[in-house]
Amino acid sequence: MKQEYQDLILQVCGASSLCVGAKIQTLWSGYGEIVRLHLEGCDRPSVVVKHVKFPEDAQHPGGWNTDHSHRRKVRSYQVETHWYQNYSTNQSCRIPACLAACSYGDEMLIVLEDLDEAGYNRRRTSVKDREIKACISWLAHFHAQFLGVAPEGLWPVGTYWHLETRPDELEAMDNAELKAAAGDIDKILNDCSFKTIVHGDAKLANFCFSQSGEDVAAVDFQYVGGGCGMKDVVYFLGSCMEEKECEKRVPGLLDYYFTELKLSVKKDVDFAALEKEWREMFAFAWTDFHRFLLGWMPGHWKINRYSKQLTREVLQKLKQ
């Protein structure tokens, strides 16, 4: 790590020295890395640094190395920097505190609170009911906090699979009926009366759990932006449950989401109208992500019977 970056981190943390620790992960397509730095001489034992460096030759796991792809990723890191610098959440939808964020030519640096030290030191690849509900509660409180808030400086429409940002994947789709309906589905979601700010990549891997699993914090805000809260909900549920589980458990988990949302929204919100609209958007939001997967990775495990059934229902509604 360059000396100027180290000097910045020492300054903002009030530390006397630092030691570069383990690499937490490499960023998607080789666009940098996330590392933990250990500090001395201050009240923070460590910080987490997201160090973005735009590569000359990006290597996308799925082979999507296009100008569209590169521009989207560059914009995503700009959005994430703006998010951490200008937005904050309450304890019910915990995120890491941003200590510093800056750009140096084709490199960007975001210095974040180490959530492990804050008690969110567990990661999950599979979850039980308690952890699922903790994440759903996080999403409900997040959507409630930003209900009606304009996504200034963020993506006008959040999520990494938003149709306008995915022309290559749409072109690659074989499903002609869904391909033709993609624009209508996108418009229906975008024309919601009730909009919030969505996390945009609310998969299980982006939640950090407390030891008990009852408390969570979320990370990775590259695709945060405006939209219907159902987009986050369907993406999260699809990230941690297979088709049989979805068929069995989604209705009850949706009920739980709306119970938590009702507890969190301001009293002047017409909650009955909000719930009615967003419940109607559930299948559209699920189908919208299914559309992306069909073009991006047709063999993906999430392309299952449950997703196909919801897609059929949506396509049938569009014909009525």
PDB file of N, CA and C in Angstrom, residues 168-207:
ATOM      1  N   ASP A 168     -26.177  -5.700 -22.629  1.00  0.00           N
ATOM      2  CA  ASP A 168     -25.478  -6.879 -23.167  1.00  0.00           C
ATOM      3  C   ASP A 168     -26.185  -8.168 -22.763  1.00  0.00           C
ATOM      4  N   GLU A 169     -26.580  -8.237 -21.492  1.00  0.00           N
ATOM      5  CA  GLU A 169     -27.237  -9.438 -20.987  1.00  0.00           C
ATOM      6  C   GLU A 169     -28.634  -9.594 -21.594  1.00  0.00           C
ATOM      7  N   LEU A 170     -29.323  -8.486 -21.796  1.00  0.00           N
ATOM      8  CA  LEU A 170     -30.645  -8.569 -22.429  1.00  0.00           C
ATOM      9  C   LEU A 170     -30.526  -9.112 -23.848  1.00  0.00           C
ATOM     10  N   GLU A 171     -29.543  -8.630 -24.564  1.00  0.00           N
ATOM     11  CA  GLU A 171     -29.330  -9.073 -25.939  1.00  0.00           C
ATOM     12  C   GLU A 171     -29.021 -10.570 -25.995  1.00  0.00           C
ATOM     13  N   ALA A 172     -28.359 -11.092 -24.965  1.00  0.00           N
ATOM     14  CA  ALA A 172     -27.940 -12.492 -24.946  1.00  0.00           C
ATOM     15  C   ALA A 172     -29.063 -13.454 -24.580  1.00  0.00           C
ATOM     16  N   MET A 173     -30.211 -12.941 -24.120  1.00  0.00           N
ATOM     17  CA  MET A 173     -31.313 -13.794 -23.667  1.00  0.00           C
ATOM     18  C   MET A 173     -31.917 -14.626 -24.791  1.00  0.00           C
ATOM     19  N   ASP A 174     -32.258 -15.867 -24.472  1.00  0.00           N
ATOM     20  CA  ASP A 174     -32.951 -16.740 -25.425  1.00  0.00           C
ATOM     21  C   ASP A 174     -34.471 -16.702 -25.258  1.00  0.00           C
ATOM     22  N   ASN A 175     -34.941 -16.365 -24.064  1.00  0.00           N
ATOM     23  CA  ASN A 175     -36.374 -16.349 -23.780  1.00  0.00           C
ATOM     24  C   ASN A 175     -37.014 -15.136 -24.458  1.00  0.00           C
ATOM     25  N   ALA A 176     -37.585 -15.343 -25.644  1.00  0.00           N
ATOM     26  CA  ALA A 176     -38.084 -14.225 -26.453  1.00  0.00           C
ATOM     27  C   ALA A 176     -39.244 -13.497 -25.785  1.00  0.00           C
ATOM     28  N   GLU A 177     -40.137 -14.243 -25.122  1.00  0.00           N
ATOM     29  CA  GLU A 177     -41.307 -13.613 -24.498  1.00  0.00           C
ATOM     30  C   GLU A 177     -40.900 -12.694 -23.351  1.00  0.00           C
ATOM     31  N   LEU A 178     -40.019 -13.186 -22.486  1.00  0.00           N
ATOM     32  CA  LEU A 178     -39.561 -12.362 -21.361  1.00  0.00           C
ATOM     33  C   LEU A 178     -38.694 -11.212 -21.871  1.00  0.00           C
ATOM     34  N   LYS A 179     -37.905 -11.466 -22.873  1.00  0.00           N
ATOM     35  CA  LYS A 179     -37.071 -10.419 -23.469  1.00  0.00           C
ATOM     36  C   LYS A 179     -37.932  -9.268 -23.979  1.00  0.00           C
ATOM     37  N   ALA A 180     -39.038  -9.608 -24.636  1.00  0.00           N
ATOM     38  CA  ALA A 180     -39.941  -8.584 -25.165  1.00  0.00           C
ATOM     39  C   ALA A 180     -40.665  -7.830 -24.060  1.00  0.00           C
ATOM     40  N   ALA A 181     -40.893  -8.510 -22.932  1.00  0.00           N
ATOM     41  CA  ALA A 181     -41.633  -7.896 -21.827  1.00  0.00           C
ATOM     42  C   ALA A 181     -40.737  -7.162 -20.834  1.00  0.00           C
ATOM     43  N   ALA A 182     -39.415  -7.273 -20.989  1.00  0.00           N
ATOM     44  CA  ALA A 182     -38.473  -6.729 -19.999  1.00  0.00           C
ATOM     45  C   ALA A 182     -38.692  -5.238 -19.752  1.00  0.00           C
ATOM     46  N   GLY A 183     -38.907  -4.488 -20.816  1.00  0.00           N
ATOM     47  CA  GLY A 183     -39.114  -3.045 -20.676  1.00  0.00           C
ATOM     48  C   GLY A 183     -40.377  -2.705 -19.904  1.00  0.00           C
ATOM     49  N   ASP A 184     -41.445  -3.472 -20.141  1.00  0.00           N
ATOM     50  CA  ASP A 184     -42.707  -3.234 -19.418  1.00  0.00           C
ATOM     51  C   ASP A 184     -42.555  -3.562 -17.936  1.00  0.00           C
ATOM     52  N   ILE A 185     -41.871  -4.658 -17.632  1.00  0.00           N
ATOM     53  CA  ILE A 185     -41.648  -5.039 -16.233  1.00  0.00           C
ATOM     54  C   ILE A 185     -40.824  -3.970 -15.519  1.00  0.00           C
ATOM     55  N   ASP A 186     -39.780  -3.501 -16.182  1.00  0.00           N
ATOM     56  CA  ASP A 186     -38.926  -2.455 -15.628  1.00  0.00           C
ATOM     57  C   ASP A 186     -39.731  -1.181 -15.357  1.00  0.00           C
ATOM     58  N   LYS A 187     -40.606  -0.813 -16.284  1.00  0.00           N
ATOM     59  CA  LYS A 187     -41.408   0.406 -16.143  1.00  0.00           C
ATOM     60  C   LYS A 187     -42.388   0.285 -14.983  1.00  0.00           C
ATOM     61  N   ILE A 188     -43.015  -0.873 -14.850  1.00  0.00           N
ATOM     62  CA  ILE A 188     -43.953  -1.092 -13.748  1.00  0.00           C
ATOM     63  C   ILE A 188     -43.254  -0.917 -12.407  1.00  0.00           C
ATOM     64  N   LEU A 189     -42.064  -1.489 -12.273  1.00  0.00           N
ATOM     65  CA  LEU A 189     -41.297  -1.346 -11.029  1.00  0.00           C
ATOM     66  C   LEU A 189     -40.879   0.103 -10.798  1.00  0.00           C
ATOM     67  N   ASN A 190     -40.450   0.767 -11.854  1.00  0.00           N
ATOM     68  CA  ASN A 190     -39.977   2.149 -11.720  1.00  0.00           C
ATOM     69  C   ASN A 190     -41.106   3.147 -11.460  1.00  0.00           C
ATOM     70  N   ASP A 191     -42.320   2.766 -11.845  1.00  0.00           N
ATOM     71  CA  ASP A 191     -43.459   3.679 -11.687  1.00  0.00           C
ATOM     72  C   ASP A 191     -44.190   3.497 -10.367  1.00  0.00           C
ATOM     73  N   CYS A 192     -43.618   2.760  -9.446  1.00  0.00           N
ATOM     74  CA  CYS A 192     -44.225   2.596  -8.122  1.00  0.00           C
ATOM     75  C   CYS A 192     -44.520   3.952  -7.485  1.00  0.00           C
ATOM     76  N   SER A 193     -45.632   4.040  -6.803  1.00  0.00           N
ATOM     77  CA  SER A 193     -45.944   5.269  -6.054  1.00  0.00           C
ATOM     78  C   SER A 193     -45.033   5.401  -4.835  1.00  0.00           C
ATOM     79  N   PHE A 194     -44.747   4.262  -4.210  1.00  0.00           N
ATOM     80  CA  PHE A 194     -43.904   4.258  -3.006  1.00  0.00           C
ATOM     81  C   PHE A 194     -42.496   3.804  -3.379  1.00  0.00           C
ATOM     82  N   LYS A 195     -41.565   4.724  -3.250  1.00  0.00           N
ATOM     83  CA  LYS A 195     -40.164   4.400  -3.556  1.00  0.00           C
ATOM     84  C   LYS A 195     -39.306   4.666  -2.332  1.00  0.00           C
ATOM     85  N   THR A 196     -38.221   3.945  -2.273  1.00  0.00           N
ATOM     86  CA  THR A 196     -37.262   4.114  -1.194  1.00  0.00           C
ATOM     87  C   THR A 196     -35.872   4.077  -1.796  1.00  0.00           C
ATOM     88  N   ILE A 197     -34.871   3.952  -0.941  1.00  0.00           N
ATOM     89  CA  ILE A 197     -33.518   3.650  -1.408  1.00  0.00           C
ATOM     90  C   ILE A 197     -33.283   2.173  -1.134  1.00  0.00           C
ATOM     91  N   VAL A 198     -32.833   1.454  -2.151  1.00  0.00           N
ATOM     92  CA  VAL A 198     -32.562   0.023  -1.999  1.00  0.00           C
ATOM     93  C   VAL A 198     -31.058  -0.198  -1.881  1.00  0.00           C
ATOM     94  N   HIS A 199     -30.691  -1.236  -1.127  1.00  0.00           N
ATOM     95  CA  HIS A 199     -29.279  -1.597  -0.981  1.00  0.00           C
ATOM     96  C   HIS A 199     -28.681  -1.942  -2.336  1.00  0.00           C
ATOM     97  N   GLY A 200     -29.405  -2.736  -3.113  1.00  0.00           N
ATOM     98  CA  GLY A 200     -29.000  -3.012  -4.487  1.00  0.00           C
ATOM     99  C   GLY A 200     -28.177  -4.274  -4.695  1.00  0.00           C
ATOM    100  N   ASP A 201     -27.672  -4.859  -3.599  1.00  0.00           N
ATOM    101  CA  ASP A 201     -26.909  -6.110  -3.699  1.00  0.00           C
ATOM    102  C   ASP A 201     -27.029  -6.851  -2.371  1.00  0.00           C
ATOM    103  N   ALA A 202     -28.275  -6.988  -1.909  1.00  0.00           N
ATOM    104  CA  ALA A 202     -28.541  -7.472  -0.548  1.00  0.00           C
ATOM    105  C   ALA A 202     -28.527  -8.994  -0.460  1.00  0.00           C
ATOM    106  N   LYS A 203     -27.431  -9.586  -0.898  1.00  0.00           N
ATOM    107  CA  LYS A 203     -27.287 -11.040  -0.789  1.00  0.00           C
ATOM    108  C   LYS A 203     -26.752 -11.396   0.593  1.00  0.00           C
ATOM    109  N   LEU A 204     -26.881 -12.672   0.935  1.00  0.00           N
ATOM    110  CA  LEU A 204     -26.448 -13.152   2.244  1.00  0.00           C
ATOM    111  C   LEU A 204     -24.987 -12.797   2.532  1.00  0.00           C
ATOM    112  N   ALA A 205     -24.131 -12.877   1.511  1.00  0.00           N
ATOM    113  CA  ALA A 205     -22.697 -12.627   1.704  1.00  0.00           C
ATOM    114  C   ALA A 205     -22.395 -11.186   2.115  1.00  0.00           C
ATOM    115  N   ASN A 206     -23.340 -10.274   1.928  1.00  0.00           N
ATOM    116  CA  ASN A 206     -23.103  -8.872   2.279  1.00  0.00           C
ATOM    117  C   ASN A 206     -23.678  -8.496   3.641  1.00  0.00           C
ATOM    118  N   PHE A 207     -24.046  -9.509   4.439  1.00  0.00           N
ATOM    119  CA  PHE A 207     -24.495  -9.268   5.807  1.00  0.00           C
ATOM    120  C   PHE A 207     -23.476  -9.848   6.785  1.00  0.00           C
TER     121      PHE A 207
END
